[in-house]
XYZ file of N, CA, C and O in Angstrom:
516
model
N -0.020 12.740 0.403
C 0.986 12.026 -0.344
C 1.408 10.790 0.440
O 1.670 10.775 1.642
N 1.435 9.929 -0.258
C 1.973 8.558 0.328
C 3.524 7.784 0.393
O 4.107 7.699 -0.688
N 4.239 7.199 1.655
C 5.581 7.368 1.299
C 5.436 5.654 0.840
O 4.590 4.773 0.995
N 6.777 5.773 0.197
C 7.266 4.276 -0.389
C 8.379 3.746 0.154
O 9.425 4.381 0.294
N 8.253 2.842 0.407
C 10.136 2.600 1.335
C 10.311 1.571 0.032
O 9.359 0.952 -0.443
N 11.552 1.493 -0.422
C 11.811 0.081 -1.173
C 13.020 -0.272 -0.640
O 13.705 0.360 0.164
N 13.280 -1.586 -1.272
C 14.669 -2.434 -0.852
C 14.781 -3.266 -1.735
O 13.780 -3.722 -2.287
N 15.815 -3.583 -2.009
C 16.379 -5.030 -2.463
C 17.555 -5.315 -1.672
O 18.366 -4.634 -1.044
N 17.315 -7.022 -2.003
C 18.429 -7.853 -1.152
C 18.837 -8.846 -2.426
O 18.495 -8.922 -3.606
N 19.603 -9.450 -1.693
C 20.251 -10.465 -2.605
C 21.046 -11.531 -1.647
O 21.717 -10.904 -0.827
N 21.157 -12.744 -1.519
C 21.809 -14.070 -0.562
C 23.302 -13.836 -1.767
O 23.481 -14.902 -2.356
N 23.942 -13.153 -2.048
C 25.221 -13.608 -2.736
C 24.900 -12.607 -3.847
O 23.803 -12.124 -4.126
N 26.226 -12.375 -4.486
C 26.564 -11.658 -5.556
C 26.505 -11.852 -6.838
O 27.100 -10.932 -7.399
N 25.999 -12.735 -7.705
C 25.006 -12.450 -7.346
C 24.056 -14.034 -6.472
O 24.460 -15.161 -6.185
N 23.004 -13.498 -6.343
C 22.378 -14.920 -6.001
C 21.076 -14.617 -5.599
O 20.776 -13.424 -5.651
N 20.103 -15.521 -5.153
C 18.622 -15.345 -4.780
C 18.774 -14.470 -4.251
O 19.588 -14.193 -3.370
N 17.438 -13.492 -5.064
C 17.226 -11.817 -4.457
C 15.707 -11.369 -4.526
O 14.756 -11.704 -5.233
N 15.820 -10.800 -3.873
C 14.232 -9.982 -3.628
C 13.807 -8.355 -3.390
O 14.682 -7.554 -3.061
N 12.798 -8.049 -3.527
C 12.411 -7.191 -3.699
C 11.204 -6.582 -2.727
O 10.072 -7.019 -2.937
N 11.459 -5.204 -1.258
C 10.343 -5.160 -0.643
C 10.108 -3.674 -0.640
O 10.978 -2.840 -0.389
N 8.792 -3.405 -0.956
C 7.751 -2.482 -1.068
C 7.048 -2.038 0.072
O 5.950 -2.567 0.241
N 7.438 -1.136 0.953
C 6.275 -0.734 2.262
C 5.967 0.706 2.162
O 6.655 1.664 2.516
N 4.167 0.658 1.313
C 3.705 1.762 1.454
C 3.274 1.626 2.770
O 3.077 0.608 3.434
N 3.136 3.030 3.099
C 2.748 3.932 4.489
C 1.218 4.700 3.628
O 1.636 5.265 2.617
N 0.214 4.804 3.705
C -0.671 5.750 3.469
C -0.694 6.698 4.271
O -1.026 7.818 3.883
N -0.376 6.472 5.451
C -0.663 7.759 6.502
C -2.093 8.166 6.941
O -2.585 9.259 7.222
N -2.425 7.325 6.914
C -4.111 7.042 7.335
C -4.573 6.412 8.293
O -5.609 6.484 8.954
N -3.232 5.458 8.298
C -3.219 3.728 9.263
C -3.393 2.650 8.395
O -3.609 1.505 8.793
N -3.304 2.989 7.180
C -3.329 1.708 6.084
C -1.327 1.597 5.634
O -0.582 2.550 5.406
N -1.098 0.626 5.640
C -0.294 0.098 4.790
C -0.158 -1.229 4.140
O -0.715 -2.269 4.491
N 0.612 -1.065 3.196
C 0.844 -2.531 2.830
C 2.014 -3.146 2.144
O 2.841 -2.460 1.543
N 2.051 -3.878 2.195
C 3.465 -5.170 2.577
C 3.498 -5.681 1.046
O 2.566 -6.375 0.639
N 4.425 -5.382 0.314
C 5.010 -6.507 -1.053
C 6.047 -6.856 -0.550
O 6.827 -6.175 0.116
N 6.138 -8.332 -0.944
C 7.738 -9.139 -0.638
C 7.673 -9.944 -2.106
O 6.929 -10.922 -2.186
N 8.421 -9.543 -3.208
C 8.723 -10.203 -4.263
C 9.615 -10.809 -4.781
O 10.273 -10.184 -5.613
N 10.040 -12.458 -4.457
C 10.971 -13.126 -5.159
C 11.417 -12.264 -6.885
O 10.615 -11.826 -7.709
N 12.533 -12.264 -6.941
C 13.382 -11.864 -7.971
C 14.118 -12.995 -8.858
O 14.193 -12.744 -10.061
N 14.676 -14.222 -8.398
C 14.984 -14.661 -8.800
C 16.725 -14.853 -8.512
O 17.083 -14.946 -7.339
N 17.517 -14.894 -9.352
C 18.932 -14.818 -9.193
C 19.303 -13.290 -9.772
O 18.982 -12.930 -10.905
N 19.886 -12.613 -9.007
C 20.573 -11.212 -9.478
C 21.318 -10.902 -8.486
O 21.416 -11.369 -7.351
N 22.048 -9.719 -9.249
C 23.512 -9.144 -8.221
C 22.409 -7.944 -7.338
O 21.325 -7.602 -7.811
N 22.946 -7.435 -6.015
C 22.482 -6.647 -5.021
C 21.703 -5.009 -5.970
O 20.698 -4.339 -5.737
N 22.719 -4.924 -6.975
C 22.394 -3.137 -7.500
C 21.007 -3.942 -8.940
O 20.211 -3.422 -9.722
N 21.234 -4.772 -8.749
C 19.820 -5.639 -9.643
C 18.720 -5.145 -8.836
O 18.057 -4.116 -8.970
N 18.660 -5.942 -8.092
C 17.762 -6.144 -6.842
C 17.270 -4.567 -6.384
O 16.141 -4.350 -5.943
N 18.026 -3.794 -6.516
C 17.475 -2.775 -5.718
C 16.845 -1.672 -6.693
O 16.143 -0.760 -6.256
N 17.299 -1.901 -8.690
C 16.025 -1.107 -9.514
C 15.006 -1.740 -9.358
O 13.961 -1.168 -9.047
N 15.078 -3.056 -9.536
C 13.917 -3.938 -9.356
C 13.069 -3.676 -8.287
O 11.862 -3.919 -8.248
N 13.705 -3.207 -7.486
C 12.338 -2.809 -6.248
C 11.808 -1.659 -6.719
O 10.595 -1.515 -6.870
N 12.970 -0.453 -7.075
C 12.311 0.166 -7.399
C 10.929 0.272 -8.554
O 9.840 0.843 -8.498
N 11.592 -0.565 -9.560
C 10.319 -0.883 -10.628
C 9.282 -1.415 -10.060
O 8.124 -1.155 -10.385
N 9.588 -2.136 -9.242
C 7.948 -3.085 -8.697
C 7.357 -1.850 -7.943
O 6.349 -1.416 -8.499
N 7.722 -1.194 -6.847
C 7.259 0.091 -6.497
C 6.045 0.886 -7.564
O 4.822 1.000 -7.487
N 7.157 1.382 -8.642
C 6.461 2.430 -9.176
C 5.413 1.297 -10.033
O 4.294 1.747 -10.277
N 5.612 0.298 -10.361
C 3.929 -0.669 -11.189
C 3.162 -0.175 -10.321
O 2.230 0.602 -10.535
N 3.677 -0.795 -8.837
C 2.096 -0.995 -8.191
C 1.412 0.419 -7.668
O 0.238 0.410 -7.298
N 2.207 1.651 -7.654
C 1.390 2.628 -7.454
C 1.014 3.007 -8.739
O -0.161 3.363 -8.652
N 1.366 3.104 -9.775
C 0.236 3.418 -10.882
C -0.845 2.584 -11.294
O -1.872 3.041 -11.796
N -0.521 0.684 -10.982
C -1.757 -0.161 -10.929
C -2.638 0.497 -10.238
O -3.680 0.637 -10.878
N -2.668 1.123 -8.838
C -3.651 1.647 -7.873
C -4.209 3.120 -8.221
O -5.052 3.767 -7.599
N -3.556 3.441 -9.299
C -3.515 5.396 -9.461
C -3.093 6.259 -8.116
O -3.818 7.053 -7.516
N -1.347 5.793 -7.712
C -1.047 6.262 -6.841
C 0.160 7.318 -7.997
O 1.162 6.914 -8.587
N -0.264 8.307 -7.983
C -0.073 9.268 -8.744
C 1.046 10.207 -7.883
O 1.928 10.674 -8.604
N 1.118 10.475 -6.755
C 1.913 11.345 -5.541
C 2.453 10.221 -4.659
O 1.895 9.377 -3.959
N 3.683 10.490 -4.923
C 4.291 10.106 -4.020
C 6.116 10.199 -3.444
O 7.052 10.548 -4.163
N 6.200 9.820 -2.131
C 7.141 10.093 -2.092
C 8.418 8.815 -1.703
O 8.564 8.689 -0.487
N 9.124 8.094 -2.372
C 9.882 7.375 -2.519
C 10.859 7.711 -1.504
O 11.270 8.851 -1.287
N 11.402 6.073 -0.555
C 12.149 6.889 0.426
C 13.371 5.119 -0.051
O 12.760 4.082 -0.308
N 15.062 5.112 -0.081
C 15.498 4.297 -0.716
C 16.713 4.457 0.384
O 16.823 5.520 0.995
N 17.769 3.186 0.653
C 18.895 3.068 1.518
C 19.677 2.947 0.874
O 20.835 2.893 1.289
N 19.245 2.820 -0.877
C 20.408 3.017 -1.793
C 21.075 4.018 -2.725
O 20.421 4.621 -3.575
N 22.280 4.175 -2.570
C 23.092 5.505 -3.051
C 22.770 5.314 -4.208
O 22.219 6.182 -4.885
N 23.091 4.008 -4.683
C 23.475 3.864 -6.294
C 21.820 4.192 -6.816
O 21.784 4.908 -7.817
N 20.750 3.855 -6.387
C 19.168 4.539 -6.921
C 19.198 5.642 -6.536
O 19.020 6.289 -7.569
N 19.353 6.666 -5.345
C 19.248 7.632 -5.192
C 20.348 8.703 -5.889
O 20.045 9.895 -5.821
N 21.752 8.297 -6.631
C 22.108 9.388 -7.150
C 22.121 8.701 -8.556
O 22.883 9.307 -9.309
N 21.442 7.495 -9.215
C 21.168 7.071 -10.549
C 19.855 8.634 -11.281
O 19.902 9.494 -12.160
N 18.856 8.163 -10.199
C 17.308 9.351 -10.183
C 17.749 10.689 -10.034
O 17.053 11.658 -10.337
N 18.806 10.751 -9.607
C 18.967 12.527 -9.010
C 19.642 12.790 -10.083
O 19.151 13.806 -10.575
N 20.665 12.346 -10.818
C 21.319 12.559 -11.659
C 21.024 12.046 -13.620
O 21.696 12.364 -14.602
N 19.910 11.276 -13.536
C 19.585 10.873 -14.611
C 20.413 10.254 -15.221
O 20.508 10.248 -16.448
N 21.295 9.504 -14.253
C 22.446 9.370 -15.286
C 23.149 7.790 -14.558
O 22.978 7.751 -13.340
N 23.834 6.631 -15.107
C 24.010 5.358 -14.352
C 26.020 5.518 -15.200
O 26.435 5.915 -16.289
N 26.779 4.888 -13.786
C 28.195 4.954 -14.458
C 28.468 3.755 -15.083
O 29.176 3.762 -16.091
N 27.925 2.515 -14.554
C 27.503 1.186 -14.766
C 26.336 1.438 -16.111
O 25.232 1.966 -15.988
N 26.898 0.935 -17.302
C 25.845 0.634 -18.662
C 25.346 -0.485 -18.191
O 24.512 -0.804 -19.039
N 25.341 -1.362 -17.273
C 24.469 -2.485 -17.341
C 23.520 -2.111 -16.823
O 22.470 -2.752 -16.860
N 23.652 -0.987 -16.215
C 22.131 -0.473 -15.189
C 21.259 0.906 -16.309
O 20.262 1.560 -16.005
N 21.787 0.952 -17.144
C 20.798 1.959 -17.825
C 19.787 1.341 -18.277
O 18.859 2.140 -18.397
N 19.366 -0.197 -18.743
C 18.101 -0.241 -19.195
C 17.069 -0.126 -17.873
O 15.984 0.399 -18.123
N 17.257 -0.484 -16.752
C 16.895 -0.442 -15.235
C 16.253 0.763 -15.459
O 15.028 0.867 -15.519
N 17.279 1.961 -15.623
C 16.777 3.621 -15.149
C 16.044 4.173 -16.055
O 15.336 5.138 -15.769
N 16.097 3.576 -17.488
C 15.080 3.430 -18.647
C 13.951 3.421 -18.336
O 13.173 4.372 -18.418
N 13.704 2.237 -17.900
C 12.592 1.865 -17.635
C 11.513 2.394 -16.083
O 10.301 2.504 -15.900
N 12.506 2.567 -15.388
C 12.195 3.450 -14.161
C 11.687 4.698 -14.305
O 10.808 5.012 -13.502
N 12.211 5.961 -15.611
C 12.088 6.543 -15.678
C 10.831 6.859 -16.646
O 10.258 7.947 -16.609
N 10.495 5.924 -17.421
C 8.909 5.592 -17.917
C 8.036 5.248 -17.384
O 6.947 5.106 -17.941
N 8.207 5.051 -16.365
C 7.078 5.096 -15.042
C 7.146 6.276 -14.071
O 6.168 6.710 -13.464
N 8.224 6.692 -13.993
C 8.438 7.981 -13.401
C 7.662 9.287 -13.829
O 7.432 10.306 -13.178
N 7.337 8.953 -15.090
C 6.830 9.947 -16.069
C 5.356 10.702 -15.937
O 4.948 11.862 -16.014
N 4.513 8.751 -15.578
C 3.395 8.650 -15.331
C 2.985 9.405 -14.220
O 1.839 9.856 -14.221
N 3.937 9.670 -13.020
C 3.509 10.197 -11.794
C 3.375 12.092 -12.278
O 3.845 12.878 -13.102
N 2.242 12.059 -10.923
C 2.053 13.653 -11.209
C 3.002 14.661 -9.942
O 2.895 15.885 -9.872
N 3.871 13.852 -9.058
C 4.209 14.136 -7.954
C 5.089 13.244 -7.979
O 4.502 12.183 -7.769
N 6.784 12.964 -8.193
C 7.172 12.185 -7.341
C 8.804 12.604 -6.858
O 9.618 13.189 -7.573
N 9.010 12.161 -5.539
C 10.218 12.175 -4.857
C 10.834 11.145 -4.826
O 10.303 10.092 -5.178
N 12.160 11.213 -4.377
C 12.921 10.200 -3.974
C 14.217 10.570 -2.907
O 15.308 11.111 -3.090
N 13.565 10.025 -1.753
C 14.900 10.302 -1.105
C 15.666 9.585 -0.127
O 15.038 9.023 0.771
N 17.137 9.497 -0.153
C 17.547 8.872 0.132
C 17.212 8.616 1.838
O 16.645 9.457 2.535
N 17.627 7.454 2.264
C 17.604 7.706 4.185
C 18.573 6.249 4.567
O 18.909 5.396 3.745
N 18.869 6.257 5.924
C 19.721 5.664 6.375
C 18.697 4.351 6.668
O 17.488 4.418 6.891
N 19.593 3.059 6.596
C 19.124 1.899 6.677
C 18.129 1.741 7.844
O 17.198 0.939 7.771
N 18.325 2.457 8.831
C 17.634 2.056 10.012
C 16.119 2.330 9.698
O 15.082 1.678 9.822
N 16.414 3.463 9.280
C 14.680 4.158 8.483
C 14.194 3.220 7.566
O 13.075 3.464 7.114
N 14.810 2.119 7.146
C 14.071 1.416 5.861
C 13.800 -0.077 6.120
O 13.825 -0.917 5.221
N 13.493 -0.399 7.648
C 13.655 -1.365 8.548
C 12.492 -2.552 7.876
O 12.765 -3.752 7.829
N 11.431 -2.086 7.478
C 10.601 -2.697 6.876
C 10.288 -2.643 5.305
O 9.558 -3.617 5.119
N 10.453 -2.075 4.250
C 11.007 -2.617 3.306
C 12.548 -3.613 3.254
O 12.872 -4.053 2.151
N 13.267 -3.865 4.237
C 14.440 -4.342 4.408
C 14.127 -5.754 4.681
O 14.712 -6.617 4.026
N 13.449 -6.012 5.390
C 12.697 -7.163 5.941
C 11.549 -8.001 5.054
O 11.426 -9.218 5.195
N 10.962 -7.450 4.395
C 9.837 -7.604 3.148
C 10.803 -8.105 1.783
O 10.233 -8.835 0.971
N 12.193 -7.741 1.530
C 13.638 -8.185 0.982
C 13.783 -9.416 1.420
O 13.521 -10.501 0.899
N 14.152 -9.176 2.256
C 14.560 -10.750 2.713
C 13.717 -11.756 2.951
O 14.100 -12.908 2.742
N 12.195 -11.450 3.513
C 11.249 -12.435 3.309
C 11.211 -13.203 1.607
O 11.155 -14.410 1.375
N 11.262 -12.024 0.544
C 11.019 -12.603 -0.333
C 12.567 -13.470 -0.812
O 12.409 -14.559 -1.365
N 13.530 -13.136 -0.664
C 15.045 -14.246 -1.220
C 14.377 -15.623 -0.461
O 14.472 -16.651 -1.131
N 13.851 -15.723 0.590
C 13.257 -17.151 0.696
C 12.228 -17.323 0.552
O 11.594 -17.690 1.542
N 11.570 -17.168 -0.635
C 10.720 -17.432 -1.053
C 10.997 -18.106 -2.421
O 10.059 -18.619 -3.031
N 12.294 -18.122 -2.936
C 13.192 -18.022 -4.294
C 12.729 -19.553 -4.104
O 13.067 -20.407 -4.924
């Protein structure tokens, strides 16, 4: 099983934000997405990673996996199926139609320090805006 770190950032509340993706294969392969977002608020930024995440492992038929996130608001949105914020339900909508596709998947939360490089792959991409 392969882990996923994601992140989003954002320069301002909202303001240029990005989106970073660091699979681990656990093989000695990984690889690096840093995706300009555009203008959005921080809890934008961080389904959005998650969505770009789950594209690119089903683009690849990464079917198992285990999602690792520094954010509360994704990690108890997924755990709970449920968003308190209506502006974020089309987000978990759509998250969760890709979620579907997987034959294996986790998500769990971890402390920022653990997410050092999806964190960084974030912020590469806000300057890239």
């Amino acid at each position: 099983m392969i882990d996923v770190y994601i992140d989003g950032a954002s320069a301002g509340n909202p303001g240029p934000s990005g989106a970073g993706v660091f699979i681990n294969y656990k093989n000695g392969q990984v690889e690096n997405h840093s995706v300009p977002l555009g203008s959005m608020s921080n809890h934008e930024a961080e389904y959005e990673a998650l969505i770009i995440a789950l594209d690119i492992c089903l683009e690849k038929g990464l079917t198992t996996a285990s999602f690792r996130t520094d954010s509360k608001l994704i990690d108890d949105a997924i755990e709970k199926r449920y968003v308190k914020n209506k502006q974020y339900q089309p987000y978990l909508e759509k998250a969760f139609s890709r979620i579907e596709q997987f034959d294996l998947f986790f998500l769990k939360w971890v402390p920022s320090n653990q997410n050092k490089n999806a964190d960084a792959l974030a912020r590469k991409a806000i300057r890239k805006t």
